[in-house]
Amino acid sequence: MLELRHVTTGYSRAAVLHDVSITVPSGQAVAITGHNGAGKTTLLRAAVGLLPVRRGQVLLDGEDVTKLAPHQRVRRGIGYVPQGQLCFAQMTTLENLQLVDTSTSAIDEVLGVFPALEGLLARRAGLLSGGQRQQLSIARTLLTKPRMLILDEPTEGIQPNVVADIERVITELTRRGDLSVLLVEQHVGFALRATDRYYVLESGRVTASGEGGDGAIDAVRDAMAV
């Protein structure tokens, strides 16, 4: 579904990613983990088109989208949830969702994924907890009907019960077979439980990769300790 081939990119004159290649197969979830400053968010920004690729290619479902603008990639099926539980604070939960799609059936569908939001539709988004805002951010992105969902640190600063709910959602959505997920995550246990495969980034390079699951936790921690 999504492939980065030998991607090098960065900011100003500094390169942050160096010849990075990753693959997210259709209907699977893949985690990118590593320490702060390893290049994880930079990789996502390159994937969605917010950062130009200096060398290499970004392919979506076999199509080269390296030169396409972010909105063009969204139209082709990429949905991006950036770090920080972003929302329109002065608008209600429902109004935040209606910015993307006013269809009652579409909104009901995403509320079925995050039922905790149903009782919060009339509340201003700025008054929601961090976990509730994160659920809203993901629900709003799901309204775009993505085939490739990209999440940046979805568990950062949120309560354990919401972390478990996000893990459930990732698992359910990928099991349907019509959605792939790429997530950046420092919480190694969550990252490996929620995904089929992982990559470890260190100083902008892939230093380890393998199949996900609890059995991979030690291998990932060893790779991150190097």
mmCIF file with all atom_site columns, N, CA, C and O in Angstrom, residues 112-135:
data_model
loop_
_atom_site.group_PDB
_atom_site.id
_atom_site.type_symbol
_atom_site.label_atom_id
_atom_site.label_alt_id
_atom_site.label_comp_id
_atom_site.label_asym_id
_atom_site.label_entity_id
_atom_site.label_seq_id
_atom_site.pdbx_PDB_ins_code
_atom_site.Cartn_x
_atom_site.Cartn_y
_atom_site.Cartn_z
_atom_site.occupancy
_atom_site.B_iso_or_equiv
_atom_site.pdbx_formal_charge
_atom_site.auth_seq_id
_atom_site.auth_comp_id
_atom_site.auth_asym_id
_atom_site.auth_atom_id
_atom_site.pdbx_PDB_model_num
ATOM 1  N N  . GLY A 1 112 ? -19.314 4.829  15.792 1.00 0.00 ? 112 GLY A N  1
ATOM 2  C CA . GLY A 1 112 ? -19.306 3.404  16.095 1.00 0.00 ? 112 GLY A CA 1
ATOM 3  C C  . GLY A 1 112 ? -17.910 2.893  16.398 1.00 0.00 ? 112 GLY A C  1
ATOM 4  O O  . GLY A 1 112 ? -17.734 1.948  17.166 1.00 0.00 ? 112 GLY A O  1
ATOM 5  N N  . VAL A 1 113 ? -16.905 3.552  15.801 1.00 0.00 ? 113 VAL A N  1
ATOM 6  C CA . VAL A 1 113 ? -15.511 3.188  16.077 1.00 0.00 ? 113 VAL A CA 1
ATOM 7  C C  . VAL A 1 113 ? -15.076 3.746  17.428 1.00 0.00 ? 113 VAL A C  1
ATOM 8  O O  . VAL A 1 113 ? -14.377 3.085  18.196 1.00 0.00 ? 113 VAL A O  1
ATOM 9  N N  . PHE A 1 114 ? -15.506 4.975  17.734 1.00 0.00 ? 114 PHE A N  1
ATOM 10 C CA . PHE A 1 114 ? -15.179 5.624  19.008 1.00 0.00 ? 114 PHE A CA 1
ATOM 11 C C  . PHE A 1 114 ? -16.475 6.008  19.738 1.00 0.00 ? 114 PHE A C  1
ATOM 12 O O  . PHE A 1 114 ? -16.860 7.181  19.779 1.00 0.00 ? 114 PHE A O  1
ATOM 13 N N  . PRO A 1 115 ? -17.170 5.031  20.326 1.00 0.00 ? 115 PRO A N  1
ATOM 14 C CA . PRO A 1 115 ? -18.466 5.309  20.963 1.00 0.00 ? 115 PRO A CA 1
ATOM 15 C C  . PRO A 1 115 ? -18.383 6.294  22.122 1.00 0.00 ? 115 PRO A C  1
ATOM 16 O O  . PRO A 1 115 ? -19.391 6.928  22.464 1.00 0.00 ? 115 PRO A O  1
ATOM 17 N N  . ALA A 1 116 ? -17.203 6.445  22.728 1.00 0.00 ? 116 ALA A N  1
ATOM 18 C CA . ALA A 1 116 ? -17.063 7.390  23.842 1.00 0.00 ? 116 ALA A CA 1
ATOM 19 C C  . ALA A 1 116 ? -17.351 8.821  23.411 1.00 0.00 ? 116 ALA A C  1
ATOM 20 O O  . ALA A 1 116 ? -17.703 9.674  24.246 1.00 0.00 ? 116 ALA A O  1
ATOM 21 N N  . LEU A 1 117 ? -17.247 9.123  22.114 1.00 0.00 ? 117 LEU A N  1
ATOM 22 C CA . LEU A 1 117 ? -17.488 10.474 21.627 1.00 0.00 ? 117 LEU A CA 1
ATOM 23 C C  . LEU A 1 117 ? -18.972 10.811 21.509 1.00 0.00 ? 117 LEU A C  1
ATOM 24 O O  . LEU A 1 117 ? -19.336 11.990 21.425 1.00 0.00 ? 117 LEU A O  1
ATOM 25 N N  . GLU A 1 118 ? -19.821 9.795  21.519 1.00 0.00 ? 118 GLU A N  1
ATOM 26 C CA . GLU A 1 118 ? -21.255 10.037 21.318 1.00 0.00 ? 118 GLU A CA 1
ATOM 27 C C  . GLU A 1 118 ? -21.828 10.973 22.370 1.00 0.00 ? 118 GLU A C  1
ATOM 28 O O  . GLU A 1 118 ? -22.652 11.838 22.061 1.00 0.00 ? 118 GLU A O  1
ATOM 29 N N  . GLY A 1 119 ? -21.437 10.803 23.613 1.00 0.00 ? 119 GLY A N  1
ATOM 30 C CA . GLY A 1 119 ? -21.953 11.642 24.682 1.00 0.00 ? 119 GLY A CA 1
ATOM 31 C C  . GLY A 1 119 ? -21.269 12.992 24.789 1.00 0.00 ? 119 GLY A C  1
ATOM 32 O O  . GLY A 1 119 ? -21.587 13.769 25.695 1.00 0.00 ? 119 GLY A O  1
ATOM 33 N N  . LEU A 1 120 ? -20.344 13.269 23.868 1.00 0.00 ? 120 LEU A N  1
ATOM 34 C CA . LEU A 1 120 ? -19.552 14.511 23.928 1.00 0.00 ? 120 LEU A CA 1
ATOM 35 C C  . LEU A 1 120 ? -19.780 15.405 22.717 1.00 0.00 ? 120 LEU A C  1
ATOM 36 O O  . LEU A 1 120 ? -19.064 16.380 22.533 1.00 0.00 ? 120 LEU A O  1
ATOM 37 N N  . LEU A 1 121 ? -20.777 15.107 21.910 1.00 0.00 ? 121 LEU A N  1
ATOM 38 C CA . LEU A 1 121 ? -20.961 15.813 20.651 1.00 0.00 ? 121 LEU A CA 1
ATOM 39 C C  . LEU A 1 121 ? -21.236 17.300 20.837 1.00 0.00 ? 121 LEU A C  1
ATOM 40 O O  . LEU A 1 121 ? -20.843 18.120 20.001 1.00 0.00 ? 121 LEU A O  1
ATOM 41 N N  . ALA A 1 122 ? -21.899 17.658 21.930 1.00 0.00 ? 122 ALA A N  1
ATOM 42 C CA . ALA A 1 122 ? -22.241 19.063 22.152 1.00 0.00 ? 122 ALA A CA 1
ATOM 43 C C  . ALA A 1 122 ? -21.180 19.811 22.952 1.00 0.00 ? 122 ALA A C  1
ATOM 44 O O  . ALA A 1 122 ? -21.287 21.027 23.149 1.00 0.00 ? 122 ALA A O  1
ATOM 45 N N  . ARG A 1 123 ? -20.140 19.115 23.389 1.00 0.00 ? 123 ARG A N  1
ATOM 46 C CA . ARG A 1 123 ? -19.103 19.749 24.207 1.00 0.00 ? 123 ARG A CA 1
ATOM 47 C C  . ARG A 1 123 ? -18.026 20.367 23.321 1.00 0.00 ? 123 ARG A C  1
ATOM 48 O O  . ARG A 1 123 ? -17.635 19.797 22.303 1.00 0.00 ? 123 ARG A O  1
ATOM 49 N N  . ARG A 1 124 ? -17.537 21.524 23.729 1.00 0.00 ? 124 ARG A N  1
ATOM 50 C CA . ARG A 1 124 ? -16.438 22.137 22.987 1.00 0.00 ? 124 ARG A CA 1
ATOM 51 C C  . ARG A 1 124 ? -15.208 21.239 23.033 1.00 0.00 ? 124 ARG A C  1
ATOM 52 O O  . ARG A 1 124 ? -14.867 20.700 24.082 1.00 0.00 ? 124 ARG A O  1
ATOM 53 N N  . ALA A 1 125 ? -14.548 21.131 21.900 1.00 0.00 ? 125 ALA A N  1
ATOM 54 C CA . ALA A 1 125 ? -13.401 20.228 21.810 1.00 0.00 ? 125 ALA A CA 1
ATOM 55 C C  . ALA A 1 125 ? -12.285 20.633 22.759 1.00 0.00 ? 125 ALA A C  1
ATOM 56 O O  . ALA A 1 125 ? -11.544 19.789 23.258 1.00 0.00 ? 125 ALA A O  1
ATOM 57 N N  . GLY A 1 126 ? -12.170 21.941 23.033 1.00 0.00 ? 126 GLY A N  1
ATOM 58 C CA . GLY A 1 126 ? -11.135 22.405 23.951 1.00 0.00 ? 126 GLY A CA 1
ATOM 59 C C  . GLY A 1 126 ? -11.339 21.962 25.378 1.00 0.00 ? 126 GLY A C  1
ATOM 60 O O  . GLY A 1 126 ? -10.412 22.039 26.186 1.00 0.00 ? 126 GLY A O  1
ATOM 61 N N  . LEU A 1 127 ? -12.549 21.499 25.710 1.00 0.00 ? 127 LEU A N  1
ATOM 62 C CA . LEU A 1 127 ? -12.842 21.037 27.066 1.00 0.00 ? 127 LEU A CA 1
ATOM 63 C C  . LEU A 1 127 ? -12.720 19.523 27.208 1.00 0.00 ? 127 LEU A C  1
ATOM 64 O O  . LEU A 1 127 ? -12.920 18.986 28.298 1.00 0.00 ? 127 LEU A O  1
ATOM 65 N N  . LEU A 1 128 ? -12.396 18.849 26.114 1.00 0.00 ? 128 LEU A N  1
ATOM 66 C CA . LEU A 1 128 ? -12.208 17.401 26.170 1.00 0.00 ? 128 LEU A CA 1
ATOM 67 C C  . LEU A 1 128 ? -10.863 17.070 26.811 1.00 0.00 ? 128 LEU A C  1
ATOM 68 O O  . LEU A 1 128 ? -9.933  17.875 26.810 1.00 0.00 ? 128 LEU A O  1
ATOM 69 N N  . SER A 1 129 ? -10.756 15.861 27.349 1.00 0.00 ? 129 SER A N  1
ATOM 70 C CA . SER A 1 129 ? -9.464  15.391 27.857 1.00 0.00 ? 129 SER A CA 1
ATOM 71 C C  . SER A 1 129 ? -8.535  15.118 26.679 1.00 0.00 ? 129 SER A C  1
ATOM 72 O O  . SER A 1 129 ? -8.968  15.054 25.517 1.00 0.00 ? 129 SER A O  1
ATOM 73 N N  . GLY A 1 130 ? -7.245  14.941 26.973 1.00 0.00 ? 130 GLY A N  1
ATOM 74 C CA . GLY A 1 130 ? -6.287  14.640 25.907 1.00 0.00 ? 130 GLY A CA 1
ATOM 75 C C  . GLY A 1 130 ? -6.651  13.385 25.143 1.00 0.00 ? 130 GLY A C  1
ATOM 76 O O  . GLY A 1 130 ? -6.553  13.337 23.913 1.00 0.00 ? 130 GLY A O  1
ATOM 77 N N  . GLY A 1 131 ? -7.090  12.372 25.861 1.00 0.00 ? 131 GLY A N  1
ATOM 78 C CA . GLY A 1 131 ? -7.470  11.120 25.209 1.00 0.00 ? 131 GLY A CA 1
ATOM 79 C C  . GLY A 1 131 ? -8.692  11.284 24.327 1.00 0.00 ? 131 GLY A C  1
ATOM 80 O O  . GLY A 1 131 ? -8.771  10.718 23.224 1.00 0.00 ? 131 GLY A O  1
ATOM 81 N N  . GLN A 1 132 ? -9.655  12.054 24.797 1.00 0.00 ? 132 GLN A N  1
ATOM 82 C CA . GLN A 1 132 ? -10.855 12.307 23.993 1.00 0.00 ? 132 GLN A CA 1
ATOM 83 C C  . GLN A 1 132 ? -10.530 13.108 22.745 1.00 0.00 ? 132 GLN A C  1
ATOM 84 O O  . GLN A 1 132 ? -11.062 12.841 21.664 1.00 0.00 ? 132 GLN A O  1
ATOM 85 N N  . ARG A 1 133 ? -9.635  14.092 22.872 1.00 0.00 ? 133 ARG A N  1
ATOM 86 C CA . ARG A 1 133 ? -9.225  14.862 21.692 1.00 0.00 ? 133 ARG A CA 1
ATOM 87 C C  . ARG A 1 133 ? -8.487  13.979 20.688 1.00 0.00 ? 133 ARG A C  1
ATOM 88 O O  . ARG A 1 133 ? -8.628  14.147 19.474 1.00 0.00 ? 133 ARG A O  1
ATOM 89 N N  . GLN A 1 134 ? -7.698  13.026 21.198 1.00 0.00 ? 134 GLN A N  1
ATOM 90 C CA . GLN A 1 134 ? -7.001  12.125 20.281 1.00 0.00 ? 134 GLN A CA 1
ATOM 91 C C  . GLN A 1 134 ? -7.998  11.242 19.533 1.00 0.00 ? 134 GLN A C  1
ATOM 92 O O  . GLN A 1 134 ? -7.857  11.011 18.326 1.00 0.00 ? 134 GLN A O  1
ATOM 93 N N  . GLN A 1 135 ? -9.004  10.749 20.244 1.00 0.00 ? 135 GLN A N  1
ATOM 94 C CA . GLN A 1 135 ? -10.041 9.967  19.580 1.00 0.00 ? 135 GLN A CA 1
ATOM 95 C C  . GLN A 1 135 ? -10.746 10.802 18.519 1.00 0.00 ? 135 GLN A C  1
ATOM 96 O O  . GLN A 1 135 ? -11.042 10.318 17.421 1.00 0.00 ? 135 GLN A O  1
#
